[in-house]
Every structure is written in C-alpha cells, then in structure tokens.
Coordinates of C-alpha atoms in Angstrom, one line a residue:
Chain A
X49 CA 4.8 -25.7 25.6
X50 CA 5.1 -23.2 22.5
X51 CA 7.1 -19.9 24.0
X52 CA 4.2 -18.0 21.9
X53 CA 1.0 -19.2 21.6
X54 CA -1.5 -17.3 18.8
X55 CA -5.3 -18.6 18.2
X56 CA -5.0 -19.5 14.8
X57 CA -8.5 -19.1 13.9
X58 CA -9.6 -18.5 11.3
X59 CA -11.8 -16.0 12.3
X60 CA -14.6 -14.3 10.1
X61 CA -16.1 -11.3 10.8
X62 CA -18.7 -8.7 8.9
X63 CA -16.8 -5.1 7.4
X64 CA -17.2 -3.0 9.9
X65 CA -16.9 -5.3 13.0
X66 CA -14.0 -4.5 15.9
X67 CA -11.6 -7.5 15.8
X68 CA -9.1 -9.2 18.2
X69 CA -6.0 -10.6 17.8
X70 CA -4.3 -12.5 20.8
X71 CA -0.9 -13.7 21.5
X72 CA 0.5 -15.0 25.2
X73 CA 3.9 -15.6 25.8
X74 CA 6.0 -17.2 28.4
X75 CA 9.5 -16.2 27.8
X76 CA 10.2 -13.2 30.6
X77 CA 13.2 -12.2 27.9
X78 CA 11.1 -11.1 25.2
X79 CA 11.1 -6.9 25.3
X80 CA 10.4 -6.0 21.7
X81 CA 6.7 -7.0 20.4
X82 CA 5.1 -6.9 16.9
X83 CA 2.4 -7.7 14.6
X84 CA 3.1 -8.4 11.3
X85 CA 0.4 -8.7 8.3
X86 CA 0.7 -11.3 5.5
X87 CA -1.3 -11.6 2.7
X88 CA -1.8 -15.1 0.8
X89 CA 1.5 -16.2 -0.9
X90 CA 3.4 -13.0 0.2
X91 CA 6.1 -12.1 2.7
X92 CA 4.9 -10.6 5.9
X93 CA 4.9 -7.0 6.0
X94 CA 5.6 -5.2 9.8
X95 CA 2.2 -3.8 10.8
X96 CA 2.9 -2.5 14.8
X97 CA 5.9 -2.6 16.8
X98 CA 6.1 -1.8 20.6
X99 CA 8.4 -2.2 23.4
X100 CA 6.3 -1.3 26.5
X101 CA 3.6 -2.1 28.2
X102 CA 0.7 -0.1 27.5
X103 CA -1.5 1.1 24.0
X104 CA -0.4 1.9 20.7
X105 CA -2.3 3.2 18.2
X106 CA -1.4 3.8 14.5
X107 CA -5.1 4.6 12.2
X108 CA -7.5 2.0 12.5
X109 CA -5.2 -0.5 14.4
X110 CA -4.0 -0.2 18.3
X111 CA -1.5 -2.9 19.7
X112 CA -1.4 -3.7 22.8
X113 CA 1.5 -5.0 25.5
X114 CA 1.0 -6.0 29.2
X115 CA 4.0 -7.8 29.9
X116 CA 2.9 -8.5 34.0
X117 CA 0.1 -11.3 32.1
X118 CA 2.5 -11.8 29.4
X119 CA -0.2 -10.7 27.1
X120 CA -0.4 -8.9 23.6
X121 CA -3.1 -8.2 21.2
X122 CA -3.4 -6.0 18.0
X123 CA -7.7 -4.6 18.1
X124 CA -8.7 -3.8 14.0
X125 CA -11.3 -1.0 14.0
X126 CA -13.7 -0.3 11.3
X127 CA -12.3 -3.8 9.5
X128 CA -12.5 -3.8 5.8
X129 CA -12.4 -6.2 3.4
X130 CA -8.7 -5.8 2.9
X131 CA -7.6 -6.7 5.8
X132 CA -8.5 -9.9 4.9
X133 CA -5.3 -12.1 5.9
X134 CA -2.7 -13.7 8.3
X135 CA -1.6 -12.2 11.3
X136 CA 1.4 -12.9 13.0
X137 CA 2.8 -12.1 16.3
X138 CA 6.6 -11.6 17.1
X139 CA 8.3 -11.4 19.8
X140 CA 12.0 -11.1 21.1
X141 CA 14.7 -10.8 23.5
X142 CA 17.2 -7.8 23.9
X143 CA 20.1 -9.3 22.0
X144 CA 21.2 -7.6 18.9
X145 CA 20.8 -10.3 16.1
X146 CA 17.3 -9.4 16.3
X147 CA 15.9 -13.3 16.4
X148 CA 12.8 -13.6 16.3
X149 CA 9.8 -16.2 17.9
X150 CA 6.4 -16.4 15.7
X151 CA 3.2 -17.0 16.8
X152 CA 1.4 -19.9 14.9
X153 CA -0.5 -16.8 13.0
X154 CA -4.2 -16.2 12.7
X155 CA -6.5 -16.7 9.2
X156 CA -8.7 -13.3 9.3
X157 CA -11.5 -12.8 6.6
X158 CA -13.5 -10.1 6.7
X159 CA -16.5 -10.2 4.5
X160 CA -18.6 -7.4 2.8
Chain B
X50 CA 13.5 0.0 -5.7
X51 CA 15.3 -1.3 -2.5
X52 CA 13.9 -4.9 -1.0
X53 CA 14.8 -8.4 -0.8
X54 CA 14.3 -10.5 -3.9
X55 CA 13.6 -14.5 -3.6
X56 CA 13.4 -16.6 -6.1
X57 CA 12.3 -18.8 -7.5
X58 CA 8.9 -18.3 -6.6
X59 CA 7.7 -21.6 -7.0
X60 CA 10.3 -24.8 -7.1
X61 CA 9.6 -28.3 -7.7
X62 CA 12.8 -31.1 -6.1
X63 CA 12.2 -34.6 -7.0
X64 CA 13.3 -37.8 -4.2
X65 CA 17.1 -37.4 -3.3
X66 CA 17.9 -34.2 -5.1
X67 CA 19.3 -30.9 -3.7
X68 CA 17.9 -27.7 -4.6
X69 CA 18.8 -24.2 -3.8
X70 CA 16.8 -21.2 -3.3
X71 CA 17.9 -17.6 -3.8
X72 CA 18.1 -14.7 -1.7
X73 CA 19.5 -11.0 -2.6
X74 CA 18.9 -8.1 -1.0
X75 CA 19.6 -4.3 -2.1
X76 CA 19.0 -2.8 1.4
X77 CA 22.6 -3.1 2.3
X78 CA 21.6 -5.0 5.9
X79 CA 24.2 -7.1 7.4
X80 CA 21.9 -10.1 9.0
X81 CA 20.3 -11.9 7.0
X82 CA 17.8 -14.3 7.9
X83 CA 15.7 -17.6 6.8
X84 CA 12.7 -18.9 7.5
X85 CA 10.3 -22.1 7.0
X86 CA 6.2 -21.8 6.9
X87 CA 4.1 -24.4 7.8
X88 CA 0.4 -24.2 7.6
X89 CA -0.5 -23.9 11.4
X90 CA 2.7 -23.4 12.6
X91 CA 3.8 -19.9 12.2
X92 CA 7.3 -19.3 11.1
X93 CA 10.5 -21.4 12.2
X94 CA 14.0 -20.2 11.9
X95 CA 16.4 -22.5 9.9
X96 CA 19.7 -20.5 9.9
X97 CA 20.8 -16.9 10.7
X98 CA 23.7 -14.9 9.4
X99 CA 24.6 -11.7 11.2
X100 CA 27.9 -10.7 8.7
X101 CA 29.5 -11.9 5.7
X102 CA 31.4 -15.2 6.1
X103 CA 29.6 -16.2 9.6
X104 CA 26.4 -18.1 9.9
X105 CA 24.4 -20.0 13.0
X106 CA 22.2 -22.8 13.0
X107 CA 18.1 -21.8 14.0
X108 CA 15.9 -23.7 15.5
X109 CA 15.7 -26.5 12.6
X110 CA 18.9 -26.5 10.4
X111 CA 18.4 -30.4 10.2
X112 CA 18.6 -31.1 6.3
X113 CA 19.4 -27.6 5.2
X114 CA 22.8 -25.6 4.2
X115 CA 23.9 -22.0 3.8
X116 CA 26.5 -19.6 3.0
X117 CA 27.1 -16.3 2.8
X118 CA 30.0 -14.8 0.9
X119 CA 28.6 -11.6 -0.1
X120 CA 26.6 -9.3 2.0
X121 CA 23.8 -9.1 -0.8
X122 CA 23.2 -12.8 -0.7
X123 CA 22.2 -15.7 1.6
X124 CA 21.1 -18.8 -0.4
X125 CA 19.8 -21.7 1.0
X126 CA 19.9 -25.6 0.1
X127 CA 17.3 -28.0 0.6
X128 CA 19.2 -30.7 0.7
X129 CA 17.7 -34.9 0.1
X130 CA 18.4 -35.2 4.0
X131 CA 15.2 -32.7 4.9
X132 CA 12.7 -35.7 4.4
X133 CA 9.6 -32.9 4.4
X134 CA 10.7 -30.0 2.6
X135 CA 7.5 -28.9 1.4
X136 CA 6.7 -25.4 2.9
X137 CA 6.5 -21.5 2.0
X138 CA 10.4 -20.7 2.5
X139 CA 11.3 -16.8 3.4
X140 CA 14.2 -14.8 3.7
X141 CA 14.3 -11.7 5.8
X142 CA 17.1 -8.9 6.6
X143 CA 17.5 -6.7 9.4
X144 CA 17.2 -3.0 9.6
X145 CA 19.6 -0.9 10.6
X146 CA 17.4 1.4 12.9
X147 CA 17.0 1.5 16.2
X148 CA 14.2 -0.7 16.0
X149 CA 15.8 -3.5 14.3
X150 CA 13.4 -4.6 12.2
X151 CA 13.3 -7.9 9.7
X152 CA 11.7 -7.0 6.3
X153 CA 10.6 -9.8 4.7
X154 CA 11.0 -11.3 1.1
X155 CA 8.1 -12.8 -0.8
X156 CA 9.1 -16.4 -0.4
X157 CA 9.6 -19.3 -2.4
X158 CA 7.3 -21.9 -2.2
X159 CA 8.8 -25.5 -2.6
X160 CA 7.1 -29.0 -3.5
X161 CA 7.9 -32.1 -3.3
X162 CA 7.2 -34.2 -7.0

C-alpha cells in the first residue's frame, strides 16, 4: 500500500464548476500538507500549504486537513480554464530535510 | 531573477551510455533535491543532498549518481545500469523559511533512442 494515495483522474469539468481534489494518507508522521500545481512539461509550482487540521483558504482555492481520517483535499471555486492541469499532493514528517511523499497527481481539464 | 535552472530540457541517451543532467540554483538553499516522474506515479525521490559534500540515497537511487561540490549545483547521472530511464527528471531546493518549502525546477525530460 502507497503511503499517499491521490485519484488520478483525469477529471473534466465545465468553467465555473466547484472541483475536488482528494488525497488519503496512512503515515501518522506526516504533519506538513500541500498542494502543488503543475502545468504540462513544467516544474510544480507550491499552491497551499497547511500544518493543521482544519480549512484554509487562499482566493478561489481552500485546502483542507483532517488528520483523525488521515484525509486532505484542495476544493477549486469558480474553475477557470487555466487551472487546467496536474495536481499533486505532498506530504511529510517533522524532520528537517524536508523529504517529501507525492501523491500519484490528478489530470484536471476544465473546459469553456 | 533567483530560481533553479535545469537543463537540458530535453536529452536523448542511446543503449549503454551515461548521461548527466544539470542542476544550478541561485537561491542560495543548502538541500538540494531530485526527483523522477512517471506518468501515473507522482514523483519519486532518487537522491537528497542537505549540504555541500554530503548526499543520501532516495527511495530509487538504483542506476543513478550524484555529487555535490558546490552549493549551487547538484547534477545527476543516468547511468547504462537504470534499464528504464525514460521519465520527466526534476530538481528541487529547499527554502529557508519556516515553512521549508521545495521550489521546483522545470525538468529535463529524458528518452531513450
């Protein structure tokens, strides 16, 4: 079993539509969560970052952390064609190196 | 501008031939970080360096090499033991901040001829 395991879609959705991203993790350790967007043949770019349970909302996009299920998602409002891309979770521990465990990352197309 | 540079950004190794990809970064971070991209699979670390002269093996070093003598660079070699280096390769650094975030380079993608 994967430590992190992410739907990988894809998943297409109309501009304009709420979407859901959803990651589940098993690893009790992990303390630090984030999304991170990448679009085709770039690096990843950090999109949310959170430590604690609970929302967090930052414009049109709100992660979310509940640690008890072992459960995060990242909800896009209002999607627009740009968001069009992969989304990956992240995940890790409390050690200083800062290693970090991927989700398999979800293909997102939003169409006009 | 400040960022991590990778290059090349497309590389071609032909059966039993070594090839090494290049990573710089301006940013002044001491770990540096690389990373292997499957279609599917998410991202899988190959080797970590968290100061100059020091290094550690990731989750699938098998086939690849690294070293790091300077602080602004981390290259890595594909060498003719990785039997399926065809992948989206990226290098990352970590911040300084309290957060400790890993900014990303724009990757190198390699194929097999």
């Amino acid at each position: 079993q994967k430590e992190v395991e992410q739907d990988p879609g894809p998943l297409s959705v109309p501009e304009g539509a709420i979407v859901s991203l959803n990651c589940t993790y098993s690893n009790s350790a992990f303390q630090y969560f984030m999304w991170y967007r990448q679009y085709s043949r770039k690096g990843p770019e950090l999109l949310m970052y959170t430590y604690s349970s609970g929302n967090k909302e930052d414009g049109r996009f709100t992660a979310q952390v509940d640690k008890s299920s072992k459960y995060i998602s990242l909800f896009i409002r209002d999607s627009q064609p740009s968001d069009s891309a992969t989304y990956l979770c992240a995940m890790k521990g409390g050690t200083s190196y800062g290693k970090l465990t991927f989700g398999q990352g979800t293909i997102l197309t939003v169409h006009p | 501008d400040g960022g991590i540079t990778q290059s090349p950004k497309y590389l071609f190794r032909k059966e039993g031939q070594n090839v090494t990809l290049s990573c710089e970064q301006n940013l002044n971070h001491d770990a540096m970080y690389w990373y292997r991209q499957d279609p599917g699979q998410g991202l899988r670390l190959i080797y970590y360096s968290q100061i100059v002269n020091d290094f550690q093996k990731g989750d699938i070093a098998e086939g690849y090499s690294v070293s790091r003598e300077k602080k602004e660079s981390f290259p890595l070699t594909v060498t003719s033991a990785q039997k399926n280096p065809t992948a989206f390769y990226l290098c990352a650094s970590l911040g300084t901040g309290p957060q400790n975030i890993q900014y990303f380079g724009a990757g190198t993608r390699l194929s097999v001829l």
